[in-house]
C-alpha atoms as one frame of an Amber mdcrd trajectory, in Angstrom:
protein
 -33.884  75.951   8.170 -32.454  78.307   6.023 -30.176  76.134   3.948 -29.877
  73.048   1.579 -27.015  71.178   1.936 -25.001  69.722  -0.898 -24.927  66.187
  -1.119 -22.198  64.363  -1.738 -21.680  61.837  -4.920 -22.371  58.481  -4.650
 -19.157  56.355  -2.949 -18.118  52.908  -2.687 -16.984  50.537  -0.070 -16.939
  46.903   0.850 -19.210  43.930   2.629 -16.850  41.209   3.935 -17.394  38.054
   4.208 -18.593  37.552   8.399 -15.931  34.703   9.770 -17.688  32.011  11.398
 -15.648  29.601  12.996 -17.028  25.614  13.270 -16.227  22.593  14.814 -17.993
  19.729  16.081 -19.101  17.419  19.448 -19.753  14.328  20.253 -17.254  12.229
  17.898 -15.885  10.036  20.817 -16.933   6.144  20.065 -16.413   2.429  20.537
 -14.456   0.664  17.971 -16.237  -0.835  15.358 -13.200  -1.575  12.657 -13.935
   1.520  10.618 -12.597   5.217  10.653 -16.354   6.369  10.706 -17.360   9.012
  12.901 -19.703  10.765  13.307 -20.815  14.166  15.466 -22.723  17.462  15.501
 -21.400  20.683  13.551 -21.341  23.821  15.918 -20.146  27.327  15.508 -17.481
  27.701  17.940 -16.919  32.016  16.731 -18.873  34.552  15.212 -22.135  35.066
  14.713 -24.877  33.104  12.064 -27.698  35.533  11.678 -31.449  34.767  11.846
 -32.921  32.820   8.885 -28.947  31.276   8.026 -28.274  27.385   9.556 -25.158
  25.240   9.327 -25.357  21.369   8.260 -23.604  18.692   7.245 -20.233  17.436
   7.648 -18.257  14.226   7.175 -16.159  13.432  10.414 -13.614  10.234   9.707
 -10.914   9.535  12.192  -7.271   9.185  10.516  -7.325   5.625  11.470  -9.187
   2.891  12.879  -7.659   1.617  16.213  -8.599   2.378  19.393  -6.733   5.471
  20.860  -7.253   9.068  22.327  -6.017  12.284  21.172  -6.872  11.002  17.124
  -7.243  12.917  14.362  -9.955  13.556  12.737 -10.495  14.843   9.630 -13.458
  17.029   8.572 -15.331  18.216   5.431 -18.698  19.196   4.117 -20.038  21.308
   6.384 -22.565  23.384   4.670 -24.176  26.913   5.482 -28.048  27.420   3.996
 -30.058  30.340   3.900 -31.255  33.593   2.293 -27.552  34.959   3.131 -25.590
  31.560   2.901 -23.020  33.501   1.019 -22.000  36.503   3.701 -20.206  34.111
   5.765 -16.337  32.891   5.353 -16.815  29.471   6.914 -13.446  28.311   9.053
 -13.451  24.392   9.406 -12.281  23.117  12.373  -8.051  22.439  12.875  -6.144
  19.950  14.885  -9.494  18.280  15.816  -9.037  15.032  17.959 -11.093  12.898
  19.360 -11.264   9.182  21.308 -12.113   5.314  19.878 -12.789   3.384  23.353
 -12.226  -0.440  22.931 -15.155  -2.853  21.919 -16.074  -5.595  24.280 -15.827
  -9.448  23.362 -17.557 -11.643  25.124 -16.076 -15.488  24.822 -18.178 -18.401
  23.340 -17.323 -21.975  24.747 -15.175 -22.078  28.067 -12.554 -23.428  29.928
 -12.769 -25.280  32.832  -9.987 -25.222  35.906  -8.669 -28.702  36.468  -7.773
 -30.203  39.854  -4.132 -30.989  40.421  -1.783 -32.306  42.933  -0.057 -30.299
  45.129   2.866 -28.863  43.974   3.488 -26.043  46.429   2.037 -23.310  43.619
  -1.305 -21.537  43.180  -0.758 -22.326  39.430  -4.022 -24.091  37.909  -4.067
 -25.935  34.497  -7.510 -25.284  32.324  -8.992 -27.685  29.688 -11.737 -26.852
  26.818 -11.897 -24.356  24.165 -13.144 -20.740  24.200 -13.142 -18.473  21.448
 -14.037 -14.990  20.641 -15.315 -13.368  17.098 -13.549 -10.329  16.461 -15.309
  -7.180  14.030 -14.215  -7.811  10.676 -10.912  -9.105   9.532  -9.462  -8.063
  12.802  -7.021 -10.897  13.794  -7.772 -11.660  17.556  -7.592 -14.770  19.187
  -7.969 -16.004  23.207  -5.904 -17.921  25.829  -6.933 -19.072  28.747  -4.947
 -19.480  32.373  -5.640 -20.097  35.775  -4.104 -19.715  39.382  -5.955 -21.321
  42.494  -6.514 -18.736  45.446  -4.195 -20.242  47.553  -1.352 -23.283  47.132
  -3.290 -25.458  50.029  -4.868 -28.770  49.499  -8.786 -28.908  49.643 -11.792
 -29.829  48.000 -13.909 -27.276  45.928 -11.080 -24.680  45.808 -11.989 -21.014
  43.899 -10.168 -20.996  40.785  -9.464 -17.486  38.934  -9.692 -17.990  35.012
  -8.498 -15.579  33.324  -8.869 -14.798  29.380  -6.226 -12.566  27.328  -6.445
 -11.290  23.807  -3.341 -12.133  21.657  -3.504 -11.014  18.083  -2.082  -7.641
  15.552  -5.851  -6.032  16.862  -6.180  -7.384  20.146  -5.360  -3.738  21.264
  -9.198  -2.545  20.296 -10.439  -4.990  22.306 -11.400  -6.146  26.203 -12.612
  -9.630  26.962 -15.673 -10.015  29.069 -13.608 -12.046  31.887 -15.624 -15.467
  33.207 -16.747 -16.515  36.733 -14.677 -18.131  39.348 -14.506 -21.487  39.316
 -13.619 -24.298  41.324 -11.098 -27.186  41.618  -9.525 -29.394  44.019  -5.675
 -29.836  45.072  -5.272 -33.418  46.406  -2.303 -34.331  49.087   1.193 -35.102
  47.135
């Protein structure tokens, strides 16, 4: 108590930015013939202080088939706040994600014909089916059959089976119809 002590001038130093690392969830989707995407911005490091939120961001995927491990690009993500500006926002790098393939589901139908034997379980179908593809995507349907067995008899199950053919059949899975029946008659 029996001194003052001398203060010292006035000094200087520096704030830095806090880093605050962000990346996203949820961008895994079904194809839909776009690179849209869309997901949730999170902050993967650091620390956002009371009163401060993050929002925003633009998710695309690099392209638009169906695939896992894609990139996806990344932009706007936006910090708001009183102290919005203490924070050194770090987007997210080398983010991937998936496109699963879109179902079709086939209009019209085929139907499996009987045949004679012939010693194979190969069936013949007849009819038209078709499938509408998103877009301008080029996809387009045949149809083939095989009997269960090679065996004459009446009322015989019949697989049909539907494949995509086509430069975008890839994004796609056909909804695959019922059995069916035909008959293989004595040679």
């Amino acid at each position: 108590g029996n001194y003052d002590v001398v203060q010292p001038a006035s000094q200087t130093a520096n704030i830095t930015p806090a880093p605050l690392s962000v990346s996203t969830s949820n961008v895994v989707r079904q194809y839909d013939g776009t690179t849209n995407a869309s997901g949730t911005a999170v902050v993967t490091a650091g620390t956002l202080f009371a009163g401060d939120s993050l929002t925003g961001g633009a998710f695309s995927f690099a392209d638009r088939h169906v695939g896992t491990g894609k990139t996806v690009n990344v932009s706007g993500f936006t910090l708001t706040g009183t102290d919005a500006g203490n924070y050194n926002l770090i987007g997210p790098t080398g983010l991937t994600a998936t496109i699963n393939k879109a179902n079709l589901t086939p209009t019209g139908g085929v139907t499996a014909n009987s045949k004679v034997y012939d010693g194979t379980t190969v069936a013949t179908v007849s009819g038209t089916a078709s499938v509408t593809a998103l877009g301008a995507d080029a996809v387009s349907l045949i149809a083939s059959g095989r009997f269960n067995d090679k065996n004459v008899g009446t009322n015989k199950a019949v697989t049909v089976t539907y494949a995509l053919v086509g430069p975008d059949s890839g994004n796609y899975d056909v909804v695959q119809p019922a059995s069916q029946t035909a008959n293989i008659t004595p040679a």
